[in-house]
């Protein structure tokens, strides 16, 4: 665990839907929390049954609120256990550690209009964004897809605070959200989406087909993208002449850190580009969602948290 953490106490837990709980986190002492921009997230560290669960969660509180941070978590039995631990084990009064906020999903200052598109628990970053945009008098609209009204977290809140800006879509009622919400928007519009990887890929592709430049398309993932089977490969570190093996069940970043190599990183899911390292030799199987297709063709870099060597049992040489 990083030493650069904040000690917090769980002050309040609320049921936001049958599957979603929100958690208000206050500092354990009298410290004031840093202001975080809309779209920020924190990494949480929860220990249970000798397992340490490290998970990233969006901050849903108003960015100007300095007294506490608030996150919302959907319980998922298919996850690695973090969400289940939060829902079933974490109680009010518990003390835990979180990272300082980071923001890889910030609002654009240059946007003339903002279109926020959420599916399921992907609503979380947009709660803070809507508060920020409304306070600053910015033009925005929020599109939120869920299975049904009763499974729609924060439905009453959004309906009462942003009734003119919010449109809901409930699939169980046959009302599905489509990419058309991005079409025929005014020039200068920026689009933002958060939800399952399949949805993000679909909406990013559609946005480009509608004529949005990549600079106007924003999205956030909290799990690594799935690009198929992971194969083992070898890495040579040019500066030390050291050779390390990356097995099929580990990332390149995992192995670099295991060997005590000072490799940069942040999100660990291929979404922020913080872990880019120059590649001196070898072909890269790019699995990140940060680099554009053009950059992947022109730049000899690798995002070590998700990308790999292109050929099974292949090798690459890094500028490390």
Coordinates of C-alpha atoms in Angstrom, one line a residue:
X1 CA 0.0 0.0 0.0
X2 CA 1.2 3.5 -0.8
X3 CA 2.3 5.6 2.1
X4 CA 0.6 8.6 0.4
X5 CA -2.8 7.9 1.8
X6 CA -5.5 9.5 3.9
X7 CA -7.0 8.0 7.1
X8 CA -10.8 8.3 6.9
X9 CA -13.8 7.1 8.9
X10 CA -17.1 5.9 7.4
X11 CA -19.5 8.4 8.7
X12 CA -22.7 7.4 6.9
X13 CA -23.9 4.6 4.6
X14 CA -27.0 5.0 2.5
X15 CA -29.0 2.6 0.3
X16 CA -29.3 4.4 -3.1
X17 CA -30.9 1.4 -4.8
X18 CA -31.2 -2.4 -4.0
X19 CA -27.7 -2.9 -5.5
X20 CA -26.0 0.5 -4.7
X21 CA -24.8 2.0 -1.5
X22 CA -23.2 5.3 -0.9
X23 CA -20.5 5.9 1.7
X24 CA -19.6 9.3 3.3
X25 CA -15.9 9.4 4.3
X26 CA -14.6 12.0 6.7
X27 CA -11.0 12.5 7.8
X28 CA -10.1 10.6 11.0
X29 CA -8.6 13.8 12.5
X30 CA -9.4 17.5 12.1
X31 CA -7.7 17.8 8.7
X32 CA -9.5 19.3 5.8
X33 CA -9.7 17.3 2.6
X34 CA -8.3 18.6 -0.6
X35 CA -10.7 20.1 -3.1
X36 CA -11.2 17.6 -6.0
X37 CA -12.4 18.5 -9.5
X38 CA -15.5 17.0 -10.9
X39 CA -14.7 13.5 -12.4
X40 CA -12.1 12.7 -9.7
X41 CA -11.7 9.3 -8.1
X42 CA -9.9 7.8 -5.1
X43 CA -8.4 4.4 -4.5
X44 CA -9.8 2.7 -1.4
X45 CA -8.0 0.1 0.7
X46 CA -10.2 -2.4 2.6
X47 CA -8.8 -5.3 4.5
X48 CA -10.9 -8.4 5.1
X49 CA -10.0 -12.1 5.8
X50 CA -6.3 -11.3 5.2
X51 CA -7.2 -9.9 1.8
X52 CA -6.5 -6.3 0.9
X53 CA -9.0 -5.0 -1.7
X54 CA -7.8 -2.0 -3.7
X55 CA -10.5 -0.4 -5.8
X56 CA -11.0 3.0 -7.6
X57 CA -14.3 4.8 -7.0
X58 CA -15.6 8.1 -8.4
X59 CA -16.3 10.9 -5.9
X60 CA -19.9 11.9 -6.1
X61 CA -19.8 14.8 -3.7
X62 CA -20.0 18.5 -4.8
X63 CA -16.4 19.4 -5.7
X64 CA -16.6 22.5 -3.4
X65 CA -17.5 20.3 -0.4
X66 CA -14.3 20.0 1.6
X67 CA -15.6 18.3 4.7
X68 CA -16.0 14.8 3.3
X69 CA -15.6 12.6 0.3
X70 CA -18.5 10.4 -0.9
X71 CA -18.4 7.4 -3.1
X72 CA -21.1 5.0 -4.4
X73 CA -20.6 1.3 -5.0
X74 CA -22.6 -1.3 -6.8
X75 CA -22.5 -4.8 -5.3
X76 CA -21.3 -7.3 -7.8
X77 CA -20.8 -11.0 -7.1
X78 CA -18.8 -11.3 -10.3
X79 CA -16.1 -8.9 -9.1
X80 CA -12.9 -9.8 -7.3
X81 CA -14.6 -9.2 -3.9
X82 CA -14.1 -5.5 -3.3
X83 CA -17.7 -4.4 -3.8
X84 CA -19.0 -7.4 -1.8
X85 CA -16.7 -6.5 1.0
X86 CA -17.9 -2.9 1.0
X87 CA -21.5 -3.9 1.0
X88 CA -21.4 -6.8 3.5
X89 CA -18.5 -5.9 5.8
X90 CA -17.9 -2.1 6.0
X91 CA -19.9 -0.4 8.7
X92 CA -20.5 3.1 9.9
X93 CA -17.6 4.1 12.2
X94 CA -15.0 1.9 10.4
X95 CA -11.7 3.5 9.7
X96 CA -9.8 2.8 6.5
X97 CA -7.3 4.4 4.1
X98 CA -7.9 6.0 0.7
X99 CA -5.6 7.7 -1.8
X100 CA -5.5 11.3 -2.6
X101 CA -8.0 12.2 -5.4
X102 CA -6.9 11.8 -9.0
X103 CA -8.7 13.0 -12.1
X104 CA -8.4 11.4 -15.5
X105 CA -12.0 12.3 -16.5
X106 CA -12.1 16.1 -16.1
X107 CA -14.6 18.4 -17.7
X108 CA -13.4 20.4 -20.7
X109 CA -13.0 24.1 -20.1
X110 CA -13.4 24.8 -23.9
X111 CA -16.7 22.9 -24.3
X112 CA -19.7 24.9 -25.4
X113 CA -22.1 22.2 -24.4
X114 CA -21.6 19.0 -22.4
X115 CA -23.5 15.7 -23.0
X116 CA -23.1 13.3 -20.1
X117 CA -24.0 9.7 -20.9
X118 CA -24.2 7.0 -18.1
X119 CA -25.1 3.4 -17.9
X120 CA -25.8 1.8 -14.5
X121 CA -23.2 2.6 -11.9
X122 CA -21.5 4.7 -14.5
X123 CA -23.7 7.6 -13.2
X124 CA -21.2 8.2 -10.3
X125 CA -18.8 10.7 -11.9
X126 CA -21.6 12.6 -13.5
X127 CA -23.2 13.5 -10.1
X128 CA -20.3 15.7 -9.3
X129 CA -20.0 17.0 -12.9
X130 CA -23.7 18.0 -12.9
X131 CA -23.2 19.9 -9.7
X132 CA -20.2 21.7 -11.0
X133 CA -21.7 22.6 -14.4
X134 CA -25.0 23.8 -12.8
X135 CA -23.2 26.0 -10.3
X136 CA -21.1 27.6 -13.1
X137 CA -24.1 28.1 -15.4
X138 CA -22.8 25.8 -18.1
X139 CA -24.9 24.1 -20.7
X140 CA -25.3 20.4 -20.2
X141 CA -27.6 17.4 -20.5
X142 CA -27.5 14.1 -18.7
X143 CA -28.6 10.8 -20.3
X144 CA -28.9 7.9 -17.8
X145 CA -29.7 4.3 -18.7
X146 CA -30.7 1.7 -16.1
X147 CA -32.8 -1.5 -16.1
X148 CA -35.7 0.0 -14.3
X149 CA -36.8 2.9 -12.1
X150 CA -36.4 1.0 -8.8
X151 CA -32.9 -0.1 -9.8
X152 CA -31.9 3.4 -10.9
X153 CA -29.5 4.8 -8.2
X154 CA -30.0 8.5 -7.4
X155 CA -33.2 8.6 -9.5
X156 CA -35.2 10.8 -7.1
X157 CA -32.2 13.1 -6.5
X158 CA -31.5 13.7 -10.1
X159 CA -35.2 14.1 -10.9
X160 CA -35.6 16.8 -8.3
X161 CA -32.3 18.7 -8.7
X162 CA -31.8 18.4 -12.5
X163 CA -35.3 17.8 -13.9
X164 CA -34.7 19.8 -17.1
X165 CA -31.3 18.4 -17.8
X166 CA -31.8 14.7 -17.1
X167 CA -33.4 12.0 -19.4
X168 CA -33.8 8.5 -18.0
X169 CA -34.0 5.3 -20.1
X170 CA -35.3 2.0 -18.6
X171 CA -34.7 -1.1 -20.6
X172 CA -37.3 -3.2 -18.8
X173 CA -39.8 -0.7 -20.0
X174 CA -38.6 -1.0 -23.6
X175 CA -37.0 2.5 -23.5
X176 CA -33.4 2.0 -24.5
X177 CA -30.8 4.7 -24.8
X178 CA -29.0 4.9 -28.1
X179 CA -26.0 6.7 -29.6
X180 CA -28.5 9.1 -31.3
X181 CA -28.3 11.3 -28.1
X182 CA -24.9 12.5 -29.4
X183 CA -26.1 13.3 -32.9
X184 CA -27.1 16.7 -34.2
X185 CA -25.6 18.5 -31.2
X186 CA -24.2 22.1 -31.6
X187 CA -20.7 22.7 -32.7
X188 CA -18.3 22.7 -29.7
X189 CA -20.1 19.9 -27.9
X190 CA -18.1 17.5 -25.8
X191 CA -19.4 14.0 -25.0
X192 CA -18.6 12.0 -21.8
X193 CA -19.6 8.4 -21.1
X194 CA -19.1 6.0 -18.3
X195 CA -20.4 2.4 -18.1
X196 CA -19.5 -1.1 -19.3
X197 CA -16.6 -1.4 -21.7
X198 CA -18.9 -2.6 -24.5
X199 CA -21.0 0.6 -24.2
X200 CA -18.0 2.8 -24.1
X201 CA -16.5 1.3 -27.2
X202 CA -19.9 1.6 -29.0
X203 CA -20.4 5.2 -28.0
X204 CA -16.8 6.2 -28.8
X205 CA -17.0 4.7 -32.3
X206 CA -20.4 6.4 -32.9
X207 CA -19.1 9.7 -31.7
X208 CA -16.3 9.6 -34.2
X209 CA -18.8 8.6 -37.0
X210 CA -20.9 11.7 -36.1
X211 CA -17.8 13.9 -36.6
X212 CA -16.6 14.5 -33.0
X213 CA -12.8 14.9 -32.9
X214 CA -11.0 12.7 -30.4
X215 CA -10.4 15.7 -28.2
X216 CA -14.1 16.1 -27.7
X217 CA -14.7 12.5 -26.6
X218 CA -14.2 11.6 -23.0
X219 CA -14.7 8.3 -21.1
X220 CA -13.7 6.5 -18.0
X221 CA -13.2 2.8 -17.2
X222 CA -12.6 1.2 -13.8
X223 CA -11.7 -2.3 -15.0
X224 CA -9.1 -3.1 -17.7
X225 CA -10.4 -3.6 -21.2
X226 CA -10.7 -7.2 -22.5
X227 CA -8.6 -7.8 -25.6
X228 CA -8.6 -11.5 -25.4
X229 CA -6.1 -14.1 -24.0
X230 CA -2.9 -12.9 -22.4
X231 CA 0.3 -14.7 -23.5
X232 CA 3.7 -14.8 -21.7
X233 CA 6.5 -12.6 -23.0
X234 CA 10.0 -11.4 -22.2
X235 CA 11.2 -7.9 -21.5
X236 CA 14.7 -6.5 -21.6
X237 CA 15.5 -3.4 -19.6
X238 CA 18.0 -1.5 -21.7
X239 CA 19.5 0.7 -19.0
X240 CA 20.3 -2.2 -16.6
X241 CA 20.5 -5.0 -19.3
X242 CA 18.2 -7.0 -17.0
X243 CA 15.7 -9.5 -18.5
X244 CA 12.4 -10.2 -16.8
X245 CA 9.7 -12.7 -17.7
X246 CA 6.0 -11.6 -17.8
X247 CA 3.7 -14.6 -17.3
X248 CA 0.2 -14.9 -18.8
X249 CA -1.6 -14.0 -15.6
X250 CA 0.4 -10.9 -14.7
X251 CA 0.8 -7.4 -16.3
X252 CA 4.1 -5.9 -17.3
X253 CA 3.6 -3.3 -14.7
X254 CA 3.1 -6.0 -12.0
X255 CA 6.4 -7.6 -12.9
X256 CA 8.3 -4.3 -13.1
X257 CA 7.1 -3.3 -9.6
X258 CA 7.8 -6.8 -8.3
X259 CA 11.4 -6.4 -9.4
X260 CA 11.8 -3.1 -7.6
X261 CA 11.8 -1.0 -10.8
X262 CA 10.5 2.5 -10.4
X263 CA 7.8 2.3 -13.1
X264 CA 5.3 5.1 -13.4
X265 CA 1.5 4.3 -13.1
X266 CA -1.8 5.6 -11.9
X267 CA -5.1 4.0 -13.0
X268 CA -3.8 0.5 -13.8
X269 CA -6.6 -0.1 -16.4
X270 CA -5.1 1.5 -19.5
X271 CA -7.2 4.7 -19.3
X272 CA -4.8 7.5 -18.3
X273 CA -1.5 7.0 -20.1
X274 CA 0.5 7.6 -16.9
X275 CA 2.4 4.3 -17.3
X276 CA 3.7 4.9 -20.8
X277 CA 7.3 3.7 -21.3
X278 CA 9.4 4.0 -24.5
X279 CA 9.9 0.8 -26.5
X280 CA 13.3 0.5 -28.2
X281 CA 12.7 -2.8 -29.9
X282 CA 9.8 -5.2 -30.5
X283 CA 6.1 -5.0 -31.4
X284 CA 3.5 -4.0 -28.9
X285 CA 0.0 -5.5 -28.5
X286 CA -1.7 -2.3 -27.5
X287 CA -4.6 -2.9 -25.1
X288 CA -5.1 0.5 -23.7
X289 CA -7.9 2.9 -24.4
X290 CA -5.7 6.0 -24.0
X291 CA -3.6 6.2 -27.1
X292 CA -5.3 7.0 -30.4
X293 CA -5.0 4.6 -33.3
X294 CA -2.6 7.1 -34.9
X295 CA -0.4 7.3 -31.8
X296 CA -0.3 3.5 -31.6
X297 CA 1.0 3.4 -35.2
X298 CA 3.5 6.3 -34.8
X299 CA 4.8 6.1 -31.2
X300 CA 7.0 3.4 -29.9
X301 CA 5.5 3.3 -26.4
X302 CA 3.7 0.8 -24.2
X303 CA 1.1 1.3 -21.5
X304 CA 2.6 -1.2 -19.1
X305 CA -0.5 -1.8 -17.0
X306 CA -2.4 -3.5 -19.8
X307 CA -0.4 -3.8 -23.1
X308 CA 1.9 -6.7 -23.9
X309 CA 4.3 -8.0 -26.5
X310 CA 2.5 -8.7 -29.8
X311 CA 3.7 -12.3 -30.3
X312 CA 3.4 -15.2 -27.9
X313 CA 6.7 -15.7 -26.1
X314 CA 7.9 -12.6 -27.9
X315 CA 10.1 -9.9 -26.5
X316 CA 10.4 -6.2 -26.3
X317 CA 13.2 -3.8 -25.1
X318 CA 12.2 -1.0 -22.8
X319 CA 14.0 2.3 -22.1
X320 CA 14.2 1.5 -18.4

